């Protein structure tokens, strides 16, 4: 069976290459990356759906953030096949889960783009928080991003980490990949809550206008405006548990 034709993907040797692409090229790259992932898993077996579900997200994250300086953590790791292809491991992608080949999960010894090795769910936020605290203590300015699915988000470990992160007030980005699926369909009150959770686009637009106006005000009024915005956000969206834990929630975003 012939391999897919991927002229744009063939030019990507690491994320620095894709940061030079425009939006149209990024869409083409995502499609070629999807085909390459399908072809690789057809050879080796593995977690196909998890990787396909984050193709666009993977491209976007490596385009926006300066990886590996910015730390990108994939919860569990079995959705990281597209990530591996984009981070210099495409030539070995058809050795996934084979003896002497690439790991089916992220692995620190494999690449500097894998800052955390897991395979157990719900650990990414804890790991990210540790990296964020270490960054702050060292006086660095890089970003730390944890990508976690809705299935993993229903575990207590994730909320313990978020509670700690809110208390420490560290700059940590958490991306919830809410695709309503894990190895089995997620169940329970937390799953139902995530399915209902929204923050309106209209509110976000108004917030940006208000933010621009507030920045032109003296500091005293700026602080008052910020507090007013927090109350308005709770009124408009009904508030979210994430915000009560100290996070600013934005979403949902159709990826």
Coordinates of N, CA and C in Angstrom, one line a residue:
X1 N 0.8 -1.2 0.0 CA 0.0 0.0 0.0 C 0.9 1.2 0.0
X2 N 0.7 2.1 -1.0 CA 1.6 3.3 -1.1 C 1.3 4.3 0.1
X3 N 2.4 5.0 0.5 CA 2.2 5.9 1.6 C 1.5 7.2 1.1
X4 N 0.9 7.9 2.0 CA 0.2 9.2 1.5 C 1.2 10.2 1.0
X5 N 0.7 11.0 0.1 CA 1.5 12.1 -0.5 C 1.4 13.3 0.5
X6 N 2.5 13.7 1.0 CA 2.5 14.8 2.0 C 3.6 15.8 1.7
X7 N 3.4 16.6 0.6 CA 4.5 17.5 0.3 C 4.8 18.6 1.3
X8 N 3.8 19.1 2.0 CA 4.1 20.1 3.0 C 4.7 19.5 4.3
X9 N 4.1 18.4 4.7 CA 4.7 17.7 5.9 C 6.1 17.3 5.7
X10 N 6.5 17.0 4.5 CA 7.8 16.6 4.2 C 8.9 17.7 4.5
X11 N 8.4 18.9 4.5 CA 9.3 20.1 4.8 C 9.4 20.4 6.3
X12 N 8.6 19.7 7.1 CA 8.6 20.0 8.6 C 9.5 19.0 9.3
X13 N 10.6 19.5 9.8 CA 11.6 18.7 10.5 C 11.5 18.9 12.0
X14 N 11.0 20.0 12.4 CA 10.7 20.3 13.8 C 9.7 21.5 13.9
X15 N 9.1 21.8 15.0 CA 8.1 22.8 15.1 C 8.5 24.2 14.6
X16 N 9.8 24.5 14.6 CA 10.2 25.8 14.1 C 9.8 26.0 12.7
X17 N 9.8 24.9 11.9 CA 9.5 24.9 10.5 C 8.0 25.3 10.3
X18 N 7.1 24.7 11.1 CA 5.7 25.0 10.9 C 5.3 26.4 11.4
X19 N 6.1 27.0 12.2 CA 5.8 28.4 12.7 C 6.0 29.4 11.6
X20 N 6.5 29.0 10.5 CA 6.7 29.9 9.3 C 5.5 29.8 8.3
X21 N 4.6 28.9 8.6 CA 3.4 28.7 7.7 C 2.3 29.6 8.0
X22 N 1.5 29.9 6.9 CA 0.3 30.8 7.1 C -0.9 29.9 7.4
X23 N -2.0 30.5 7.6 CA -3.2 29.7 8.0 C -3.6 28.7 7.0
X24 N -3.6 29.0 5.7 CA -3.9 28.1 4.7 C -3.0 26.9 4.7
X25 N -1.7 27.1 4.8 CA -0.7 26.0 4.9 C -0.9 25.2 6.1
X26 N -1.3 25.8 7.2 CA -1.5 25.0 8.5 C -2.7 24.1 8.3
X27 N -3.7 24.5 7.6 CA -4.8 23.6 7.4 C -4.4 22.4 6.5
X28 N -3.6 22.7 5.5 CA -3.1 21.6 4.6 C -2.2 20.7 5.4
X29 N -1.4 21.3 6.3 CA -0.5 20.5 7.1 C -1.3 19.5 8.0
X30 N -2.3 20.0 8.6 CA -3.2 19.2 9.5 C -3.8 18.0 8.7
X31 N -4.2 18.2 7.5 CA -4.7 17.1 6.7 C -3.7 16.1 6.4
X32 N -2.5 16.6 6.0 CA -1.4 15.6 5.7 C -0.9 14.9 6.9
X33 N -0.9 15.6 8.1 CA -0.6 15.0 9.3 C -1.6 13.9 9.7
X34 N -2.8 14.2 9.4 CA -3.9 13.2 9.7 C -3.7 11.9 8.9
X35 N -3.4 12.1 7.6 CA -3.2 10.9 6.7 C -1.9 10.1 7.1
X36 N -0.9 10.8 7.5 CA 0.4 10.2 8.0 C 0.1 9.4 9.2
X37 N -0.7 9.9 10.2 CA -1.0 9.2 11.4 C -1.8 7.9 11.1
X38 N -2.8 8.0 10.2 CA -3.6 6.9 9.9 C -2.7 5.8 9.3
X39 N -1.8 6.2 8.4 CA -1.0 5.2 7.7 C 0.0 4.6 8.6
X40 N 0.6 5.3 9.6 CA 1.5 4.8 10.5 C 0.8 3.8 11.4
X41 N -0.3 4.1 11.9 CA -1.0 3.2 12.9 C -1.6 2.0 12.1
X42 N -1.8 2.1 10.9 CA -2.2 0.9 10.1 C -1.1 -0.1 10.0
X43 N 0.1 0.3 10.2 CA 1.3 -0.6 10.2 C 1.6 -1.1 11.6
X44 N 1.5 -0.3 12.6 CA 2.0 -0.7 13.9 C 0.8 -1.0 14.9
X45 N -0.4 -0.6 14.6 CA -1.4 -0.6 15.6 C -1.2 0.5 16.6
X46 N -2.2 0.7 17.5 CA -2.1 1.7 18.5 C -3.4 2.5 18.7
X47 N -3.3 3.6 19.4 CA -4.4 4.4 19.7 C -4.7 5.4 18.6
X48 N -5.5 5.0 17.6 CA -5.7 5.9 16.4 C -6.6 7.1 16.7
X49 N -7.7 6.8 17.3 CA -8.7 7.8 17.5 C -8.2 9.0 18.4
X50 N -7.4 8.7 19.4 CA -6.9 9.7 20.3 C -6.1 10.7 19.6
X51 N -5.2 10.2 18.7 CA -4.3 11.1 17.9 C -5.1 11.9 16.9
X52 N -6.0 11.2 16.2 CA -6.8 11.9 15.2 C -7.6 13.1 15.8
X53 N -8.0 12.9 17.0 CA -8.9 13.9 17.7 C -8.1 15.2 18.1
X54 N -6.8 15.1 18.0 CA -6.0 16.3 18.4 C -5.1 16.8 17.3
X55 N -5.3 16.4 16.0 CA -4.4 16.8 15.0 C -4.4 18.4 14.9
X56 N -5.5 19.0 14.7 CA -5.5 20.5 14.6 C -5.0 21.1 15.9
X57 N -5.3 20.6 17.0 CA -4.8 21.1 18.3 C -3.3 21.0 18.4
X58 N -2.8 19.9 17.9 CA -1.3 19.7 18.0 C -0.6 20.7 17.1
X59 N -1.1 20.9 15.9 CA -0.5 21.9 14.9 C -0.6 23.3 15.5
X60 N -1.8 23.6 16.1 CA -1.9 25.0 16.7 C -1.0 25.2 17.8
X61 N -0.9 24.2 18.7 CA 0.0 24.4 19.9 C 1.5 24.6 19.5
X62 N 1.9 23.8 18.6 CA 3.3 24.0 18.2 C 3.6 25.2 17.3
X63 N 2.5 25.7 16.7 CA 2.6 27.0 15.9 C 2.6 28.2 16.9
X64 N 1.8 28.2 17.9 CA 1.7 29.3 18.8 C 2.8 29.4 19.9
X65 N 3.1 28.2 20.4 CA 4.1 28.1 21.5 C 5.5 27.8 21.0
X66 N 6.4 28.2 21.8 CA 7.8 28.0 21.5 C 8.4 26.7 22.1
X67 N 7.8 25.6 21.6 CA 8.3 24.3 22.1 C 9.7 24.0 21.6
X68 N 10.6 23.4 22.3 CA 10.4 22.8 23.6 C 10.7 23.7 24.8
X69 N 11.0 25.0 24.5 CA 11.2 26.0 25.6 C 9.9 26.1 26.4
X70 N 8.8 26.2 25.7 CA 7.5 26.1 26.4 C 7.2 24.6 26.6
X71 N 6.8 24.2 27.8 CA 6.6 22.8 28.1 C 5.2 22.4 27.8
X72 N 5.1 21.4 26.9 CA 3.8 20.9 26.4 C 3.6 19.5 27.0
X73 N 2.6 19.3 27.8 CA 2.4 18.0 28.5 C 1.1 17.4 28.0
X74 N 1.2 16.2 27.5 CA 0.0 15.5 27.1 C -0.4 14.5 28.2
X75 N -1.7 14.6 28.7 CA -2.1 13.7 29.7 C -2.3 12.3 29.1
X76 N -1.8 11.3 29.8 CA -1.7 9.9 29.4 C -0.7 9.8 28.3
X77 N -0.8 10.4 27.1 CA 0.2 10.4 26.1 C -0.2 9.6 24.9
X78 N -1.3 8.9 24.9 CA -1.6 8.1 23.7 C -2.2 8.9 22.6
X79 N -2.4 10.2 22.8 CA -2.8 11.0 21.7 C -1.7 11.8 21.1
X80 N -0.4 11.4 21.4 CA 0.8 12.2 21.0 C 1.4 11.7 19.7
X81 N 0.8 10.8 19.0 CA 1.4 10.4 17.7 C 1.6 11.6 16.7
X82 N 0.6 12.4 16.5 CA 0.9 13.6 15.6 C 2.0 14.5 16.2
X83 N 2.0 14.7 17.5 CA 3.0 15.4 18.2 C 4.4 14.8 17.9
X84 N 4.5 13.5 17.9 CA 5.8 12.9 17.6 C 6.2 13.1 16.2
X85 N 5.3 13.1 15.3 CA 5.6 13.3 13.8 C 6.2 14.7 13.6
X86 N 5.6 15.7 14.3 CA 6.0 17.1 14.1 C 7.3 17.4 14.9
X87 N 7.7 16.6 15.8 CA 8.9 16.9 16.6 C 10.1 16.0 16.3
X88 N 10.3 15.8 15.0 CA 11.6 15.1 14.6 C 11.6 13.6 14.7
X89 N 10.5 13.0 14.9 CA 10.4 11.5 15.0 C 9.7 10.9 13.9
X90 N 9.4 11.6 12.8 CA 8.6 11.0 11.7 C 9.3 9.8 11.1
X91 N 10.6 9.9 11.0 CA 11.3 8.8 10.4 C 11.2 7.5 11.1
X92 N 10.8 7.5 12.4 CA 10.6 6.3 13.2 C 9.2 6.1 13.6
X93 N 8.2 6.8 13.0 CA 6.9 6.7 13.5 C 6.3 5.4 13.2
X94 N 6.8 4.6 12.2 CA 6.3 3.3 11.9 C 7.0 2.2 12.8
X95 N 7.6 2.7 13.8 CA 8.2 1.7 14.8 C 7.4 1.9 16.1
X96 N 6.3 2.6 16.1 CA 5.5 2.8 17.4 C 5.2 1.5 18.0
X97 N 5.5 1.4 19.3 CA 5.1 0.3 20.1 C 5.8 -1.0 19.7
X98 N 6.8 -0.9 19.0 CA 7.6 -2.1 18.5 C 8.9 -2.1 19.4
X99 N 9.5 -3.3 19.5 CA 10.8 -3.5 20.2 C 11.8 -2.5 19.7
X100 N 12.4 -1.7 20.5 CA 13.4 -0.8 20.1 C 12.9 0.4 19.3
X101 N 11.6 0.5 19.2 CA 11.0 1.6 18.5 C 10.5 2.7 19.4
X102 N 9.7 3.6 18.8 CA 9.1 4.7 19.6 C 8.1 4.2 20.6
X103 N 8.1 4.9 21.7 CA 7.1 4.6 22.8 C 5.7 5.0 22.3
X104 N 4.7 4.3 22.7 CA 3.3 4.6 22.4 C 2.8 5.8 23.2
X105 N 3.6 6.3 24.1 CA 3.3 7.4 25.0 C 4.4 8.5 24.9
X106 N 4.3 9.6 25.5 CA 5.4 10.5 25.6 C 6.5 9.9 26.5
X107 N 7.7 10.2 26.2 CA 8.9 9.6 26.9 C 10.0 10.6 26.9
X108 N 10.5 11.0 28.1 CA 11.5 12.0 28.3 C 12.8 11.7 27.6
X109 N 13.2 10.4 27.7 CA 14.4 10.0 27.1 C 14.4 10.0 25.5
X110 N 13.2 10.1 25.0 CA 13.0 10.0 23.5 C 13.2 11.4 22.9
X111 N 12.8 12.5 23.5 CA 12.9 13.8 22.9 C 12.7 14.9 23.9
X112 N 13.4 16.0 23.7 CA 13.2 17.2 24.5 C 11.8 17.8 24.4
X113 N 11.1 17.4 23.4 CA 9.7 17.8 23.3 C 8.7 17.0 24.2
X114 N 9.2 16.0 24.8 CA 8.4 15.2 25.8 C 8.9 15.5 27.2
X115 N 8.4 16.6 27.8 CA 9.0 17.0 29.2 C 8.5 16.1 30.3
X116 N 7.4 15.3 30.0 CA 6.9 14.4 31.0 C 6.5 13.1 30.4
X117 N 6.8 12.0 31.0 CA 6.4 10.7 30.6 C 5.4 10.1 31.5
X118 N 4.3 9.7 30.9 CA 3.2 9.2 31.8 C 2.7 7.8 31.4
X119 N 1.5 7.8 30.8 CA 0.8 6.5 30.5 C -0.3 6.3 31.5
X120 N -0.3 7.0 32.6 CA -1.4 6.9 33.5 C -2.2 8.3 33.4
X121 N -3.5 8.2 33.5 CA -4.3 9.4 33.2 C -4.3 10.3 34.4
X122 N -4.7 11.6 34.1 CA -5.0 12.6 35.1 C -3.8 13.2 35.8
X123 N -2.6 13.0 35.3 CA -1.4 13.4 35.9 C -0.8 14.7 35.4
X124 N -1.3 15.2 34.2 CA -0.7 16.3 33.5 C -0.7 17.6 34.2
X125 N -1.8 17.9 34.9 CA -1.9 19.2 35.6 C -1.0 19.2 36.8
X126 N -0.8 18.1 37.5 CA 0.1 18.1 38.6 C 1.5 18.3 38.1
X127 N 1.9 17.6 37.0 CA 3.2 17.7 36.4 C 3.4 19.2 35.9
X128 N 2.4 19.7 35.3 CA 2.6 21.1 34.8 C 2.7 22.1 35.9
X129 N 2.0 21.9 37.0 CA 2.1 22.8 38.1 C 3.5 22.7 38.7
X130 N 4.1 21.5 38.8 CA 5.4 21.4 39.3 C 6.4 22.2 38.4
X131 N 6.3 22.0 37.1 CA 7.2 22.7 36.2 C 7.0 24.3 36.3
X132 N 5.7 24.7 36.4 CA 5.4 26.1 36.5 C 6.1 26.7 37.8
X133 N 5.9 26.0 38.9 CA 6.5 26.5 40.2 C 8.1 26.5 40.0
X134 N 8.7 25.5 39.4 CA 10.1 25.5 39.2 C 10.5 26.6 38.3
X135 N 9.8 26.9 37.3 CA 10.0 28.0 36.4 C 10.0 29.3 37.2
X136 N 9.0 29.5 38.0 CA 8.9 30.8 38.7 C 10.1 30.9 39.7
X137 N 10.4 29.9 40.4 CA 11.6 29.9 41.3 C 12.9 30.3 40.6
X138 N 13.0 29.8 39.4 CA 14.2 30.1 38.6 C 14.2 31.4 37.9
X139 N 13.0 32.1 37.9 CA 12.9 33.4 37.2 C 12.8 33.3 35.7
X140 N 12.4 32.1 35.2 CA 12.2 32.0 33.8 C 10.8 32.5 33.4
X141 N 10.6 32.6 32.1 CA 9.3 33.2 31.6 C 8.6 32.3 30.6
X142 N 9.0 31.0 30.5 CA 8.4 30.1 29.5 C 7.0 29.7 30.0
X143 N 6.2 29.3 29.0 CA 4.8 28.8 29.3 C 4.8 27.3 29.6
X144 N 3.9 26.9 30.4 CA 3.6 25.5 30.6 C 2.2 25.2 30.3
X145 N 2.0 24.2 29.4 CA 0.7 23.8 28.9 C 0.4 22.4 29.2
X146 N -0.7 22.1 29.8 CA -1.2 20.7 30.1 C -2.4 20.5 29.2
X147 N -2.4 19.4 28.4 CA -3.6 19.0 27.6 C -4.2 17.8 28.2
X148 N -5.5 17.9 28.7 CA -6.1 16.8 29.4 C -7.5 16.5 28.8
X149 N -7.9 15.3 28.6 CA -9.2 14.9 28.1 C -10.3 14.9 29.1
X150 N -11.5 14.9 28.7 CA -12.7 15.0 29.6 C -12.7 13.7 30.5
X151 N -12.3 12.6 29.9 CA -12.3 11.4 30.7 C -11.3 11.5 31.9
X152 N -10.1 11.9 31.6 CA -9.1 12.1 32.6 C -9.4 13.2 33.6
X153 N -10.2 14.2 33.1 CA -10.6 15.3 33.9 C -11.6 14.9 35.0
X154 N -12.2 13.7 34.9 CA -13.2 13.3 35.9 C -12.5 12.6 37.1
X155 N -11.2 12.5 37.1 CA -10.5 11.9 38.2 C -10.1 12.9 39.2
X156 N -10.1 12.5 40.5 CA -9.8 13.4 41.6 C -8.4 14.0 41.5
X157 N -7.4 13.3 41.0 CA -6.1 13.8 40.9 C -6.0 15.1 40.2
X158 N -6.8 15.2 39.1 CA -6.8 16.5 38.3 C -7.3 17.6 39.1
X159 N -8.3 17.4 39.9 CA -8.9 18.5 40.7 C -8.0 18.9 41.9
X160 N -7.3 17.9 42.5 CA -6.4 18.2 43.5 C -5.3 19.2 43.0
X161 N -4.9 18.9 41.8 CA -3.8 19.7 41.1 C -4.4 21.1 40.8
X162 N -5.6 21.2 40.3 CA -6.2 22.5 40.0 C -6.4 23.3 41.3
X163 N -6.8 22.7 42.4 CA -7.0 23.3 43.6 C -5.7 23.9 44.1
X164 N -4.6 23.1 44.0 CA -3.3 23.6 44.4 C -2.8 24.7 43.5
X165 N -3.0 24.6 42.2 CA -2.6 25.6 41.3 C -3.3 26.9 41.5
X166 N -4.6 26.9 41.9 CA -5.3 28.1 42.2 C -4.7 28.8 43.4
X167 N -4.4 28.0 44.4 CA -3.8 28.5 45.7 C -2.4 29.1 45.4
X168 N -1.6 28.5 44.6 CA -0.3 29.0 44.3 C -0.3 30.2 43.3
X169 N -1.4 30.3 42.5 CA -1.5 31.4 41.6 C -0.3 31.4 40.5
X170 N 0.1 30.2 40.2 CA 1.1 30.0 39.1 C 0.5 30.2 37.8
X171 N 1.3 30.7 36.8 CA 0.8 30.8 35.4 C 0.9 29.5 34.7
X172 N -0.2 28.8 34.6 CA -0.3 27.5 34.1 C -1.5 27.4 33.1
X173 N -1.3 27.0 31.9 CA -2.4 26.8 30.9 C -2.8 25.4 30.9
X174 N -4.2 25.2 31.1 CA -4.7 23.9 31.0 C -5.7 23.8 29.9
X175 N -5.6 22.9 28.9 CA -6.5 22.8 27.8 C -7.3 21.5 28.0
X176 N -8.6 21.7 28.1 CA -9.5 20.6 28.2 C -10.0 20.1 26.9
X177 N -9.5 18.9 26.5 CA -10.0 18.4 25.2 C -11.2 17.6 25.4
X178 N -12.4 18.3 25.3 CA -13.7 17.7 25.7 C -14.3 17.0 24.5
X179 N -13.9 15.8 24.2 CA -14.4 15.1 23.0 C -15.4 14.0 23.4
X180 N -15.9 14.0 24.7 CA -16.9 13.1 25.2 C -16.6 11.7 25.0
X181 N -15.3 11.3 25.1 CA -14.9 9.9 24.9 C -13.6 9.7 25.5
X182 N -13.5 8.5 26.1 CA -12.2 8.0 26.6 C -12.1 6.5 26.2
X183 N -11.4 5.6 26.9 CA -11.4 4.2 26.5 C -12.8 3.7 26.5
X184 N -13.6 4.1 27.4 CA -15.1 3.9 27.5 C -15.7 5.3 27.6
X185 N -17.0 5.4 27.3 CA -17.6 6.7 27.4 C -17.6 7.2 28.9
X186 N -17.2 8.5 29.1 CA -17.1 9.0 30.5 C -18.5 9.1 31.1
X187 N -18.5 8.8 32.4 CA -19.8 8.8 33.1 C -19.7 9.6 34.4
X188 N -20.9 9.9 35.0 CA -20.9 10.5 36.3 C -21.2 12.0 36.2
X189 N -21.3 12.6 37.4 CA -21.7 14.0 37.6 C -20.7 14.9 36.9
X190 N -19.4 14.7 37.0 CA -18.4 15.6 36.4 C -18.5 15.6 34.9
X191 N -18.7 14.4 34.4 CA -18.9 14.3 32.9 C -20.1 15.1 32.4
X192 N -21.2 15.0 33.1 CA -22.4 15.8 32.8 C -22.1 17.3 32.9
X193 N -21.4 17.7 34.0 CA -21.1 19.1 34.2 C -20.2 19.6 33.0
X194 N -19.2 18.9 32.6 CA -18.4 19.3 31.5 C -19.2 19.5 30.2
X195 N -20.2 18.6 30.0 CA -21.0 18.6 28.8 C -21.8 19.9 28.8
X196 N -22.1 20.5 29.9 CA -23.0 21.7 30.0 C -22.2 23.0 30.0
X197 N -20.9 22.9 30.2 CA -20.1 24.1 30.5 C -19.9 24.9 29.3
X198 N -20.2 26.2 29.3 CA -20.0 27.1 28.2 C -19.6 28.5 28.8
X199 N -18.9 29.2 28.0 CA -18.7 30.7 28.2 C -19.0 31.3 26.8
X200 N -20.0 32.2 26.8 CA -20.5 32.7 25.6 C -19.5 33.6 24.8
X201 N -19.6 33.5 23.4 CA -18.7 34.3 22.6 C -19.1 35.8 22.7
X202 N -20.4 36.1 22.9 CA -20.7 37.5 23.0 C -20.1 38.1 24.2
X203 N -20.1 37.3 25.3 CA -19.5 37.8 26.6 C -18.0 38.1 26.4
X204 N -17.3 37.1 25.7 CA -15.9 37.3 25.5 C -15.6 38.5 24.7
X205 N -16.4 38.8 23.7 CA -16.2 40.0 22.9 C -16.4 41.3 23.7
X206 N -17.4 41.3 24.5 CA -17.7 42.5 25.3 C -16.5 42.6 26.3
X207 N -16.0 41.5 26.8 CA -14.9 41.6 27.8 C -13.7 42.2 27.2
X208 N -13.4 41.9 26.0 CA -12.2 42.5 25.3 C -12.4 44.0 25.2
X209 N -13.6 44.5 24.8 CA -13.8 45.9 24.7 C -13.7 46.6 26.0
X210 N -14.2 46.0 27.1 CA -14.1 46.5 28.4 C -12.7 46.6 28.9
X211 N -11.9 45.5 28.6 CA -10.5 45.5 29.0 C -9.7 46.6 28.3
X212 N -10.0 46.9 27.1 CA -9.3 48.0 26.4 C -9.6 49.3 27.0
X213 N -10.9 49.5 27.4 CA -11.3 50.8 28.0 C -10.7 50.9 29.4
X214 N -10.7 49.8 30.2 CA -10.2 49.8 31.5 C -8.7 50.2 31.6
X215 N -7.9 49.7 30.6 CA -6.5 50.0 30.5 C -6.2 51.5 30.4
X216 N -7.2 52.3 29.9 CA -6.9 53.7 29.8 C -7.3 54.5 31.1
X217 N -7.8 53.8 32.1 CA -8.3 54.4 33.3 C -7.1 54.4 34.3
X218 N -7.2 55.3 35.3 CA -6.2 55.3 36.4 C -6.2 53.9 37.1
X219 N -5.1 53.6 37.8 CA -5.0 52.3 38.4 C -6.2 52.0 39.4
X220 N -6.6 52.9 40.2 CA -7.7 52.7 41.1 C -9.0 52.2 40.3
X221 N -9.3 52.9 39.3 CA -10.5 52.5 38.5 C -10.3 51.2 37.7
X222 N -9.0 51.0 37.3 CA -8.7 49.8 36.6 C -9.0 48.6 37.5
X223 N -8.5 48.7 38.8 CA -8.8 47.6 39.7 C -10.2 47.4 40.0
X224 N -11.0 48.4 40.1 CA -12.4 48.3 40.3 C -13.1 47.7 39.1
X225 N -12.6 48.1 37.9 CA -13.2 47.5 36.7 C -12.9 46.0 36.6
X226 N -11.7 45.6 37.1 CA -11.4 44.1 37.1 C -12.3 43.4 38.0
X227 N -12.6 43.9 39.2 CA -13.5 43.2 40.1 C -14.9 43.2 39.5
X228 N -15.4 44.3 38.9 CA -16.7 44.3 38.3 C -16.8 43.2 37.2
X229 N -15.7 43.1 36.4 CA -15.7 42.1 35.3 C -15.8 40.7 35.9
X230 N -15.2 40.4 37.1 CA -15.3 39.1 37.7 C -16.7 38.8 38.1
X231 N -17.4 39.8 38.7 CA -18.8 39.6 39.1 C -19.7 39.4 37.8
X232 N -19.4 40.2 36.8 CA -20.2 40.1 35.6 C -20.0 38.8 34.9
X233 N -18.8 38.3 34.9 CA -18.5 37.0 34.3 C -19.3 35.9 35.0
X234 N -19.4 35.9 36.3 CA -20.2 34.9 37.1 C -21.7 35.1 36.8
X235 N -22.1 36.3 36.6 CA -23.5 36.5 36.3 C -23.9 36.0 34.9
X236 N -23.0 36.4 33.9 CA -23.2 36.0 32.5 C -23.2 34.6 32.3
X237 N -22.2 33.9 32.8 CA -21.9 32.5 32.5 C -22.5 31.6 33.5
X238 N -22.9 32.1 34.7 CA -23.3 31.3 35.8 C -22.1 30.8 36.6
X239 N -20.9 31.3 36.2 CA -19.7 30.9 36.9 C -19.3 29.5 36.5
X240 N -18.1 29.1 36.8 CA -17.7 27.7 36.6 C -16.9 27.2 37.8
X241 N -16.9 25.9 37.9 CA -16.1 25.4 39.0 C -14.6 25.7 38.8
X242 N -14.1 25.8 37.5 CA -12.7 26.1 37.3 C -12.4 27.5 37.8
X243 N -13.3 28.4 37.6 CA -13.1 29.8 38.1 C -13.0 29.8 39.6
X244 N -13.9 29.0 40.2 CA -13.8 29.0 41.7 C -12.5 28.4 42.2
X245 N -11.9 27.6 41.4 CA -10.6 27.0 41.7 C -9.4 28.0 41.4
X246 N -9.7 29.1 40.8 CA -8.7 30.1 40.5 C -8.3 30.2 39.1
X247 N -8.9 29.5 38.2 CA -8.6 29.5 36.8 C -9.5 30.5 36.1
X248 N -9.0 31.1 35.0 CA -9.9 31.8 34.1 C -10.3 30.9 32.9
X249 N -11.6 30.7 32.8 CA -12.1 29.7 31.8 C -12.5 30.4 30.5
X250 N -12.0 29.9 29.4 CA -12.5 30.4 28.1 C -12.9 29.2 27.3
X251 N -14.1 29.3 26.7 CA -14.5 28.1 25.9 C -16.0 28.1 25.7
X252 N -16.5 27.1 25.1 CA -15.8 26.1 24.3 C -15.3 26.6 23.0
X253 N -14.2 26.0 22.5 CA -13.7 26.4 21.2 C -13.8 25.1 20.3
X254 N -14.4 25.3 19.1 CA -14.5 24.2 18.2 C -13.2 24.0 17.4
X255 N -12.5 22.9 17.8 CA -11.2 22.7 17.3 C -11.2 21.8 16.0

